[in-house]
Short mmCIF file of C-alpha atoms in Angstrom, two decimals:
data_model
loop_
_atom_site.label_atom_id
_atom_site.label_comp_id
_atom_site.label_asym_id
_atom_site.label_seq_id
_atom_site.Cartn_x
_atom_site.Cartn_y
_atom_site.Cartn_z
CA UNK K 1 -184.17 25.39 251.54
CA UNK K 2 -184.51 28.64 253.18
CA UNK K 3 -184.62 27.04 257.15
CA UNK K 4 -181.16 25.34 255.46
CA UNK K 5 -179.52 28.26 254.13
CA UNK K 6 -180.60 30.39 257.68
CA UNK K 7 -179.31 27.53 259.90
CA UNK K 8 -175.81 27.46 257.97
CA UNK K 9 -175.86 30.97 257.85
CA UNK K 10 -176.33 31.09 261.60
CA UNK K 11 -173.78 28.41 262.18
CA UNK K 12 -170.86 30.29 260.09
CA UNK K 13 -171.60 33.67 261.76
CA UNK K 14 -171.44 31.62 265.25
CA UNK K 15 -168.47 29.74 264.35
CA UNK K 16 -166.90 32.54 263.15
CA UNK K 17 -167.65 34.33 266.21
CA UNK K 18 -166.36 31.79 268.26
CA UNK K 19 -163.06 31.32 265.98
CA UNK K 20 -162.34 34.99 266.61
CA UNK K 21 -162.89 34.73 270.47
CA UNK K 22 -160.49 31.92 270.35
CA UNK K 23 -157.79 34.00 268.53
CA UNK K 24 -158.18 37.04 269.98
CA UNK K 25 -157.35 35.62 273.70
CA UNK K 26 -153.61 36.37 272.38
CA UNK K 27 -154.65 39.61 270.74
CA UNK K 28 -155.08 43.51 272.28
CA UNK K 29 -158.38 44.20 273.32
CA UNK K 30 -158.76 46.76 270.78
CA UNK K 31 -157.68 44.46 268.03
CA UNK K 32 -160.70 41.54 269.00
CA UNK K 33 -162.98 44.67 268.71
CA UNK K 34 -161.68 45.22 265.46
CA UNK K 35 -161.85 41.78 264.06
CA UNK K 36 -165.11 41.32 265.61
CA UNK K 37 -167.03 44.70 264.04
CA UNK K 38 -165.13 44.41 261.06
CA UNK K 39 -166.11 40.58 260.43
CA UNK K 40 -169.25 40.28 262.22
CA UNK K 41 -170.69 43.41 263.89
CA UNK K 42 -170.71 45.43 260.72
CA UNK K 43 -172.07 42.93 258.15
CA UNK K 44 -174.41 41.43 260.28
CA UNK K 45 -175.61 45.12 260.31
CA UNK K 46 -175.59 45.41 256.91
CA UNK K 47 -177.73 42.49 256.64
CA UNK K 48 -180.28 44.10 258.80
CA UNK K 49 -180.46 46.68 257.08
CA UNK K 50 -180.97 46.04 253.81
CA UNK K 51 -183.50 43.57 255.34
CA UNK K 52 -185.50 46.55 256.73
CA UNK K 53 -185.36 48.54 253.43
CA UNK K 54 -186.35 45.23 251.33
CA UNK K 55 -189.57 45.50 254.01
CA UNK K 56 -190.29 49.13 252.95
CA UNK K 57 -189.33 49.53 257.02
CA UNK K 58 -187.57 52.77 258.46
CA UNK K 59 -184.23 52.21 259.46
CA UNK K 60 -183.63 53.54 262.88
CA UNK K 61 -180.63 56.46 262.26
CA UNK K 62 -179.13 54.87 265.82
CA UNK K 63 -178.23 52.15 263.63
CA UNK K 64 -176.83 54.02 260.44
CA UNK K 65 -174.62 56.42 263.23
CA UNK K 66 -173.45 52.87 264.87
CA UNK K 67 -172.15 51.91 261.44
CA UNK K 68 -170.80 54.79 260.77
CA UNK K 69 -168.48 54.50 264.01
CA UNK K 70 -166.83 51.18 262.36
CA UNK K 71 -163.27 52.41 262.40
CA UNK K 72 -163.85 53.87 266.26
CA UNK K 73 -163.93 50.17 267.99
CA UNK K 74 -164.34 51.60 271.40
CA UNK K 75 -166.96 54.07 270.62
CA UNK K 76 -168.77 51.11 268.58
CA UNK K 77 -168.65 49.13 271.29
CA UNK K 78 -169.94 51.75 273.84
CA UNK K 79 -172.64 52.78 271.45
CA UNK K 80 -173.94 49.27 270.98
CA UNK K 81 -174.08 48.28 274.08
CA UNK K 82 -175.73 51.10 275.15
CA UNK K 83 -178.71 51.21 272.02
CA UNK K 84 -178.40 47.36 272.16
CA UNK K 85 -178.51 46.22 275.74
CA UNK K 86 -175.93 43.61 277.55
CA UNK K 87 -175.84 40.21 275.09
CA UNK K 88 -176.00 42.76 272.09
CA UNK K 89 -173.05 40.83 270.26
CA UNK K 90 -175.32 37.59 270.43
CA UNK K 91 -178.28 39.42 269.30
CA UNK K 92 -176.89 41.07 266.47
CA UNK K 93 -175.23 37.26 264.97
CA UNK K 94 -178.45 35.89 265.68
CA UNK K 95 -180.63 38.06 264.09
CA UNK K 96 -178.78 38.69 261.31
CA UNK K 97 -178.54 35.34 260.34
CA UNK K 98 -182.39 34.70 260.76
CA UNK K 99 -183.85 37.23 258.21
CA UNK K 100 -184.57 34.90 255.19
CA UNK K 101 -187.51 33.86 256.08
CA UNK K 102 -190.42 36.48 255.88
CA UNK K 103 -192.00 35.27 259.50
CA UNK K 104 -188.03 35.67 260.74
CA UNK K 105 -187.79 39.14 259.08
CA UNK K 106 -191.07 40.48 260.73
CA UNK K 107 -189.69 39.10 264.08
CA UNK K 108 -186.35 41.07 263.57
CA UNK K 109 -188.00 43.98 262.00
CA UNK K 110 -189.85 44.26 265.48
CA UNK K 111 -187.04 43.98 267.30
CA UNK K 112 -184.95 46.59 265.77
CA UNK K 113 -188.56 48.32 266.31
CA UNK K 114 -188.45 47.85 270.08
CA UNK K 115 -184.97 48.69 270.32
CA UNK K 116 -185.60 51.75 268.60
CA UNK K 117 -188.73 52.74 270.81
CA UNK K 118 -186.40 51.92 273.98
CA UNK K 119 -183.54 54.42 273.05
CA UNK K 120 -186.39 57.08 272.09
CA UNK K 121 -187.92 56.96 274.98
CA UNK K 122 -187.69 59.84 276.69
CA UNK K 123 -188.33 62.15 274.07
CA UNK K 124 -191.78 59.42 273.13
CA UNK K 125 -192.82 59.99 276.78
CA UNK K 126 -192.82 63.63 276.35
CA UNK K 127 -196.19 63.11 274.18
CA UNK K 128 -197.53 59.84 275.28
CA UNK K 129 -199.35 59.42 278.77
CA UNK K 130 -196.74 56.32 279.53
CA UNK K 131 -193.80 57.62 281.47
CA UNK K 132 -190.26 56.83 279.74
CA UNK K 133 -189.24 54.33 282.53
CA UNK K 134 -192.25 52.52 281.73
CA UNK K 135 -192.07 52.15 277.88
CA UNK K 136 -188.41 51.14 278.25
CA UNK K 137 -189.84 48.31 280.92
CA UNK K 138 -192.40 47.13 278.42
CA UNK K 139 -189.60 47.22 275.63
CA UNK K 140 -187.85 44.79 277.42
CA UNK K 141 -190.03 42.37 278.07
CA UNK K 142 -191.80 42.48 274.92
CA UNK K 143 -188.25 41.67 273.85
CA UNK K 144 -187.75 38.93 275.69
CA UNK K 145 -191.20 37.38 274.51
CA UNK K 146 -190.25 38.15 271.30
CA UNK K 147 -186.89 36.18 271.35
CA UNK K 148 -188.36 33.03 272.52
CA UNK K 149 -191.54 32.95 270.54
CA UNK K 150 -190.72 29.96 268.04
CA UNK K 151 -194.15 28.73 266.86
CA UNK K 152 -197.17 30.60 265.03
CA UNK K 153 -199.24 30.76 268.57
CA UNK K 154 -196.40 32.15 270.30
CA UNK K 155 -195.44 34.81 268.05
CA UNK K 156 -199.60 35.64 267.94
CA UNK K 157 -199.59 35.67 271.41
CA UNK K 158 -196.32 38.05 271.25
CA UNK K 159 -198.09 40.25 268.70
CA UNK K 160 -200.98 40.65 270.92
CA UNK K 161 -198.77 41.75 273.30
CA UNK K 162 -197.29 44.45 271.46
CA UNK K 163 -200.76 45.61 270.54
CA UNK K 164 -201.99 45.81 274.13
CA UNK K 165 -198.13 48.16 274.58
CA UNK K 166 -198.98 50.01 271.14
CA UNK K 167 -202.47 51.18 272.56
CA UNK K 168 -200.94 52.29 275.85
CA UNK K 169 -198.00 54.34 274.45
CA UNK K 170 -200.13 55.57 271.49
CA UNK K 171 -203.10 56.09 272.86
CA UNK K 172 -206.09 56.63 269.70
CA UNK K 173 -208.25 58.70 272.10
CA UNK K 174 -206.35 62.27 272.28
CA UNK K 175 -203.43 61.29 270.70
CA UNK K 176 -201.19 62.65 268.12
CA UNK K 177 -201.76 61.81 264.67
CA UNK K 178 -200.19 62.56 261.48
CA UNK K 179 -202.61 64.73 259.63
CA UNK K 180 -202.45 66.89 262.97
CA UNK K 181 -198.29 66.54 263.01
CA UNK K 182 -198.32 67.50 259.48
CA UNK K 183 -201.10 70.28 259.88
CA UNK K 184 -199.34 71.91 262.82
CA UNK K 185 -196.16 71.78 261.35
CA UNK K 186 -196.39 73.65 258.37
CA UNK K 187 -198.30 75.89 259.84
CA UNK K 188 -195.48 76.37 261.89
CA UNK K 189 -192.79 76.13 259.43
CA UNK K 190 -195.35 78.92 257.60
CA UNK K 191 -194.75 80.84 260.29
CA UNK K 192 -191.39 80.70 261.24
CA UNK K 193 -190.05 81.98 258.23
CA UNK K 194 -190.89 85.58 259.43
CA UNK K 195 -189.64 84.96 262.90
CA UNK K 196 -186.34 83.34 261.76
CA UNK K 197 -184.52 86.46 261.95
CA UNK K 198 -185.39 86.65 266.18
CA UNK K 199 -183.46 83.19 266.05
CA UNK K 200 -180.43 83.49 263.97
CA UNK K 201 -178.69 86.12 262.41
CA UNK K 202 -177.73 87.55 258.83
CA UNK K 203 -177.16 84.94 255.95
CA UNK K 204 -177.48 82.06 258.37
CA UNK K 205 -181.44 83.40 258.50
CA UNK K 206 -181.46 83.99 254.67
CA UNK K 207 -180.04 80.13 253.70
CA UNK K 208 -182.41 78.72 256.34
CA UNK K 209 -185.46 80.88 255.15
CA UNK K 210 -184.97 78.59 251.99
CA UNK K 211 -184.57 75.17 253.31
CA UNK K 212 -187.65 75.96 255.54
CA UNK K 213 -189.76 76.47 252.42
CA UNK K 214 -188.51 73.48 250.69
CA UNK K 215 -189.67 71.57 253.77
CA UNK K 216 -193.01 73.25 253.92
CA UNK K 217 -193.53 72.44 250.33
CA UNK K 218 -192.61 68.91 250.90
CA UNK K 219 -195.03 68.48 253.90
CA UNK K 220 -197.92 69.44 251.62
CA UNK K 221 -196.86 66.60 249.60
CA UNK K 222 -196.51 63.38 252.05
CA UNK K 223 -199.18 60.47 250.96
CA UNK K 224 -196.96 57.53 251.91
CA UNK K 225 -194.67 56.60 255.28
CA UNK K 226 -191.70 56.35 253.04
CA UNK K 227 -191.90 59.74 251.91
CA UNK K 228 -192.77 61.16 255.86
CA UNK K 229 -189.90 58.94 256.64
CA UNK K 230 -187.77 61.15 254.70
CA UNK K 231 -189.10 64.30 255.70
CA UNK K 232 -188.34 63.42 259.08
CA UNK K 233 -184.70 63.07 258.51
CA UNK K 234 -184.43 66.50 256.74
CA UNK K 235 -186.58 67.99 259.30
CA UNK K 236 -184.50 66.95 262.30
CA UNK K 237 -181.52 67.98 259.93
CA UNK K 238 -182.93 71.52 260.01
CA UNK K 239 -183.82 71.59 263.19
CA UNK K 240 -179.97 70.69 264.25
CA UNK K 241 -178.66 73.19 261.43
CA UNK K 242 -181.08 76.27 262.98
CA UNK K 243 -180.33 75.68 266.56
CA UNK K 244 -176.98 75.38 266.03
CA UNK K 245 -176.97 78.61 264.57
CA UNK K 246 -179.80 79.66 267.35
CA UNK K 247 -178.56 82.86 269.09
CA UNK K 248 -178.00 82.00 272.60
CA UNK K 249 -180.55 82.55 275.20
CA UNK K 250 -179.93 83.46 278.56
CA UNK K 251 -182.50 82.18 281.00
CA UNK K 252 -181.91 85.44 283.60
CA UNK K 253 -183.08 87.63 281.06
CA UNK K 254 -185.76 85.37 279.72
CA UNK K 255 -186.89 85.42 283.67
CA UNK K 256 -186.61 89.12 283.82
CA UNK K 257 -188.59 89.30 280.58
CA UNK K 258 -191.16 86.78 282.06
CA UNK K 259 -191.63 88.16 285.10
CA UNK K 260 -192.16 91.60 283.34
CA UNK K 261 -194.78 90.37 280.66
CA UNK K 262 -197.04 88.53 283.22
CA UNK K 263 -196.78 92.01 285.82
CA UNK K 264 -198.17 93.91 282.58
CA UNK K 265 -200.45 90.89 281.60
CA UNK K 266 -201.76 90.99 285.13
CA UNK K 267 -202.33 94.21 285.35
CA UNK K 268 -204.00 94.61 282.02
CA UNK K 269 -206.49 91.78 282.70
CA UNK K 270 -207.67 93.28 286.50
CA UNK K 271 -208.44 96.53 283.84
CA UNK K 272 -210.79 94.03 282.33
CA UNK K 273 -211.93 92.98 285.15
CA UNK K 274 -213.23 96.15 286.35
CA UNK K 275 -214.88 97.45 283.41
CA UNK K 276 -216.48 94.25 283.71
CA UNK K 277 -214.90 91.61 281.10
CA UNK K 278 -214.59 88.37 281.83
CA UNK K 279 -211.53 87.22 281.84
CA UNK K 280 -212.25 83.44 282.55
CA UNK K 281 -209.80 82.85 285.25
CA UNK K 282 -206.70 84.05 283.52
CA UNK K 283 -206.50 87.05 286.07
CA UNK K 284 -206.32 84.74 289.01
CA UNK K 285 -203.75 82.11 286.92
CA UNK K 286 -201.25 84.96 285.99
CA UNK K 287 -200.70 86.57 289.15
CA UNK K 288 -200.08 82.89 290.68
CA UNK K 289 -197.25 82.54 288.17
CA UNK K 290 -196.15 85.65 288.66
CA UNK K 291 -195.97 84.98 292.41
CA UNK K 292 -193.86 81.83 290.80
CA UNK K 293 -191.56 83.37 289.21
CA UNK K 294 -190.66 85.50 291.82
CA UNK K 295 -189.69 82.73 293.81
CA UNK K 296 -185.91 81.04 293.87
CA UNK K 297 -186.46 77.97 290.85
CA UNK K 298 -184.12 75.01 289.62
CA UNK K 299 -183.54 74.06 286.20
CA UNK K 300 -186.86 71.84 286.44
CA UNK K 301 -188.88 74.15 288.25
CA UNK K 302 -188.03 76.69 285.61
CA UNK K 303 -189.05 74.56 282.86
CA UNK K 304 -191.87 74.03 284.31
CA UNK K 305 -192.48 77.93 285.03
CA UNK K 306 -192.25 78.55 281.77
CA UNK K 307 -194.55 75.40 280.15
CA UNK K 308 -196.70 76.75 282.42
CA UNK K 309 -196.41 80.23 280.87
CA UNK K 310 -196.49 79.41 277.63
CA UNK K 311 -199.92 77.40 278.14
CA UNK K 312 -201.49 80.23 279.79
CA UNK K 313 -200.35 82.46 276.54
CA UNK K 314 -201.68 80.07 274.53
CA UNK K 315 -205.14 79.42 276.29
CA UNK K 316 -205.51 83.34 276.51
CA UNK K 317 -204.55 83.57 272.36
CA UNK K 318 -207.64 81.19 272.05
CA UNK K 319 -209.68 83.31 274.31
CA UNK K 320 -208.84 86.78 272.62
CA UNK K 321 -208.88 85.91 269.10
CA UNK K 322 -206.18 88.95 267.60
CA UNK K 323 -207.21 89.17 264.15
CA UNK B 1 -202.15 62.55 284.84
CA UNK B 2 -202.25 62.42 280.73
CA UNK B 3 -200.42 65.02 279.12
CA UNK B 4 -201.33 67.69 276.37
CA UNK B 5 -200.95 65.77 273.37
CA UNK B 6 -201.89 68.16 270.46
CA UNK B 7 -199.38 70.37 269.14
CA UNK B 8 -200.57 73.48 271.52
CA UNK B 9 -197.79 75.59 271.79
CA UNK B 10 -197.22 77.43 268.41
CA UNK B 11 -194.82 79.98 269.56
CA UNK B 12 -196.23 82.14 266.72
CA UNK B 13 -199.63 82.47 267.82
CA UNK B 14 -197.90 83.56 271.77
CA UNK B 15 -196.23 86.56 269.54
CA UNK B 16 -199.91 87.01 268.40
CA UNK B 17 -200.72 88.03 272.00
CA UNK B 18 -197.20 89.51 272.34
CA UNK B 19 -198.34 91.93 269.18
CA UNK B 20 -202.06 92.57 270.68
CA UNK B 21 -202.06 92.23 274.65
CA UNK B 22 -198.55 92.92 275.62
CA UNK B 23 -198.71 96.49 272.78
CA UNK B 24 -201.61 97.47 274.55
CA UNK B 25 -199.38 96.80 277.94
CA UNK B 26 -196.28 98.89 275.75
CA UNK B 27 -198.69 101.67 275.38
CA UNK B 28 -198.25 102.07 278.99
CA UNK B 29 -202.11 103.50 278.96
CA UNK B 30 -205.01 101.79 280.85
CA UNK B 31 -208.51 100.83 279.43
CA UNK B 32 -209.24 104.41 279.76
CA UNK B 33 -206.24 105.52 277.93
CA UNK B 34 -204.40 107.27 280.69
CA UNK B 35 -201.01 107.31 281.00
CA UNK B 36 -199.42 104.73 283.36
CA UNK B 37 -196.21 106.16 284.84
CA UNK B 38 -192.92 104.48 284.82
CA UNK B 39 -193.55 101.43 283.38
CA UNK B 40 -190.90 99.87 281.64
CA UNK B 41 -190.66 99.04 277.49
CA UNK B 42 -191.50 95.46 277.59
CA UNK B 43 -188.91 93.26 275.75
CA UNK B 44 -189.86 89.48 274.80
CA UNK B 45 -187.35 88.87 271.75
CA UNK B 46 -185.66 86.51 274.11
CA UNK B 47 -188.27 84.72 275.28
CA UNK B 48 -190.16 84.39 272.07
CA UNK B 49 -186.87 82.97 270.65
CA UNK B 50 -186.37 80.43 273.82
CA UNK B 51 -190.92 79.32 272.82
CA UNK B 52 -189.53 79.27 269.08
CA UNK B 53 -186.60 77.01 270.05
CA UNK B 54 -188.65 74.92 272.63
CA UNK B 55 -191.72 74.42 269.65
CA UNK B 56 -188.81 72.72 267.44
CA UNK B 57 -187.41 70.58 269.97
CA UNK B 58 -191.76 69.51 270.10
CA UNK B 59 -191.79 69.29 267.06
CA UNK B 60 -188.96 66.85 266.53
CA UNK B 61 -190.10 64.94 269.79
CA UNK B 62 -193.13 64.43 267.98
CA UNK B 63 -191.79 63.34 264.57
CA UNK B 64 -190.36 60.82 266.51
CA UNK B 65 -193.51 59.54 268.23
CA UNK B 66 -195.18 59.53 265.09
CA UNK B 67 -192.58 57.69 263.49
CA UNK B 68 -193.05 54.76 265.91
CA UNK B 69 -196.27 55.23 266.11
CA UNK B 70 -196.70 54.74 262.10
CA UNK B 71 -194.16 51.56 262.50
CA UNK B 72 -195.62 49.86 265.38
CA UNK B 73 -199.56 49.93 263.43
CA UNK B 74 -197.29 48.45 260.06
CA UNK B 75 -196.41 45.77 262.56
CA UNK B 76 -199.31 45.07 263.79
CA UNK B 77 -200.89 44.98 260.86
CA UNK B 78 -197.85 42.17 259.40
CA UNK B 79 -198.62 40.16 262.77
CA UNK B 80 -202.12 39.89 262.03
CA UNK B 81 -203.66 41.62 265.01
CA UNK B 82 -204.45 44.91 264.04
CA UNK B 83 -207.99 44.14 262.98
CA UNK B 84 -208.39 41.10 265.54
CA UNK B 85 -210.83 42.34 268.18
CA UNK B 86 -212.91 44.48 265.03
CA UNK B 87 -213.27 40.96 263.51
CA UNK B 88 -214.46 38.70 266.32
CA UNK B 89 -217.50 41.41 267.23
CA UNK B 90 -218.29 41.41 263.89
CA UNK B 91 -218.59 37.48 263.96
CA UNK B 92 -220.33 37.37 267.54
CA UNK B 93 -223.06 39.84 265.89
CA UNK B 94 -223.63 37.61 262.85
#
């Protein structure tokens, strides 16, 4: 009954597709995008979505945005193409129409997974060893396997696939996990409500201050990836709202101020030195950055300055306990 | 080359050295407290702010690792491989 009801689902949504392709050969451009999100695009959306939240799965907020753009056609179109890929039209009828089943529903759920991994990844290569062009290679042809595994033993094989990519871009040895996340950030969060006011000024700092312990208090209470989930989105919420409000920072002066702390660092640790303290290398390592930063840098090279400088601060913090 | 994974750069533990290293440097004395002459008042409000707003930006580049992360074990798990390779050694020892 189910294979029935997701065939003739399938073959309305396709029909329908096709019926509005037809008609809109007479129509504006604009309008067939209109017709085609409002009639097919958007529900078939919908679908998947409420597909994902019957699977206790996150919904990527890519997807809630691209709904959200329904009565912007072009922008809708732009934005789907671009989270989607070429074909995305097709993919979105096709999946949406094969959910019933729960074997279908994993296979979508993994694709909206993939998709999801694909548009995040450069900011997912910024903690995993895999480089961003890389997990967006592996997205796509784990998506291709995906799409034409039909029987038990091909989907197995898929999943194994996956696995092998999972291990790679989340690596168990070294890697991130949550208790750590969670640890670090409210610590963190602890923290930065005394330093808000070096970030953001007046009442802004005040109504902030207060969100930031509501968050804190609901890190301490996360037990279940639903409720993470949600603390994600009001994090990243937050996070918008305070550096939106962030006083601006101007990169000379953080250079001038950089190139001043590591002169005074320097010359504090070659004190050490002499009266004989070791100072396990750090002497050596600040007066080659400072010899950095006294050099002409681009916008990457001065990221990279200061990564650099904020790992040596941190490695000396260890090293020179305060309290 | 792998990169640092664990969250390392608390900003507020660099304003920890700020407050003990670099207020020494302020002090403008050396180990033996003499004066040093001419040295400048050391500022780092801006750059503590610009390692405050960079540690957000990790942290939200992390929430979204570990979001995928936590998704793509579920998945594994609803395929049926997560425990595959754990359950064939334990049936080549029996």
């Amino acid at each position: 009954m189910r294979t029935i009801l997701a065939i003739f689902t399938a073959l309305t949504l396709i029909s329908a597709h096709s019926l509005l392709r037809v008609a809109a050969q007479d129509a504006p451009p604009d309008q067939t995008q209109i017709l085609f999100i409002e009639n097919i695009a958007a529900p078939a959306m919908k679908t998947i979505i409420r597909s994902l939240e019957s699977q206790g799965a996150p919904v990527p907020v890519e997807l809630t945005d691209l709904l959200a753009l329904q009565g912007k056609p072009d922008e809708f179109y732009a934005h789907a193409a671009s989270y989607f890929g070429l074909g995305w039209q097709e993919r979105l009828t096709r999946d949406a129409s094969s959910v019933r089943t729960p074997e279908d529903a994993l296979m979508v759920r993994t694709r909206i997974y993939l998709t999801s991994l694909a548009a995040n990844a450069d900011r997912i290569a910024r903690t995993s060893p895999v480089k961003a062009e890389e997990i967006r290679g592996i997205v796509q042809n784990l998506l291709r396997q995906s799409q034409a595994a039909e029987t038990e033993e091909e989907r197995k094989t898929f999943f194994r696939a996956l696995k092998e990519a999972e291990e790679r871009i989340f690596p168990v040895e070294g890697g991130l996990t949550i208790e750590v996340y969670l640890w670090s950030a409210q610590k963190f969060l602890e923290e930065l409500k005394d330093a808000i006011d070096i970030l953001v000024d007046g009442f802004s700092a005040n109504s902030l201050r207060k969100e930031l312990t509501d968050l804190e208090l609901r890190a301490r209470s996360i037990s279940g990836n639903q409720e993470l989930t949600a603390w994600f989105a009001t994090f990243d919420a937050f996070a918008e709202k305070l550096l939106s409000h962030a006083k601006p920072v101007d990169h000379e002066v953080i250079l001038v101020n950089a190139k001043e702390l590591l002169r005074k660092l320097h010359a504090y640790l070659q004190d050490l030195e002499q009266n004989g303290i070791a100072t396990h290398g750090f002497t050596e390592e600040s007066a080659a950055l400072l010899t950095k930063a006294n050099e002409p840098m681009n916008a990457e090279e001065f990221e990279v300055f200061i990564a650099s400088l904020e790992d040596l601060l941190m490695r000396i913090s260890e090293s020179f306990p305060t309290s | 080359m792998k990169k640092p994974i664990a969250f390392t750069g608390v900003a507020l533990l660099l304003m920890g050295v700020f407050s003990t290293l670099f207020l020494f440097a302020n002090r403008s004395t050396n180990l033996f407290g003499e004066a040093e002459e001419g040295t400048p008042e050391l500022k780092t409000e801006q750059l503590t702010s610009y390692f405050l707003l960079r540690n957000i930006d990790r942290l939200r580049d992390q929430a979204v690792y570990i979001q995928h992360q936590e998704e793509g074990k579920k998945l594994l798990t609803l395929g049926g491989v997560d425990d595959e390779e754990e359950g064939e050694e334990s049936e080549s020892n029996e």
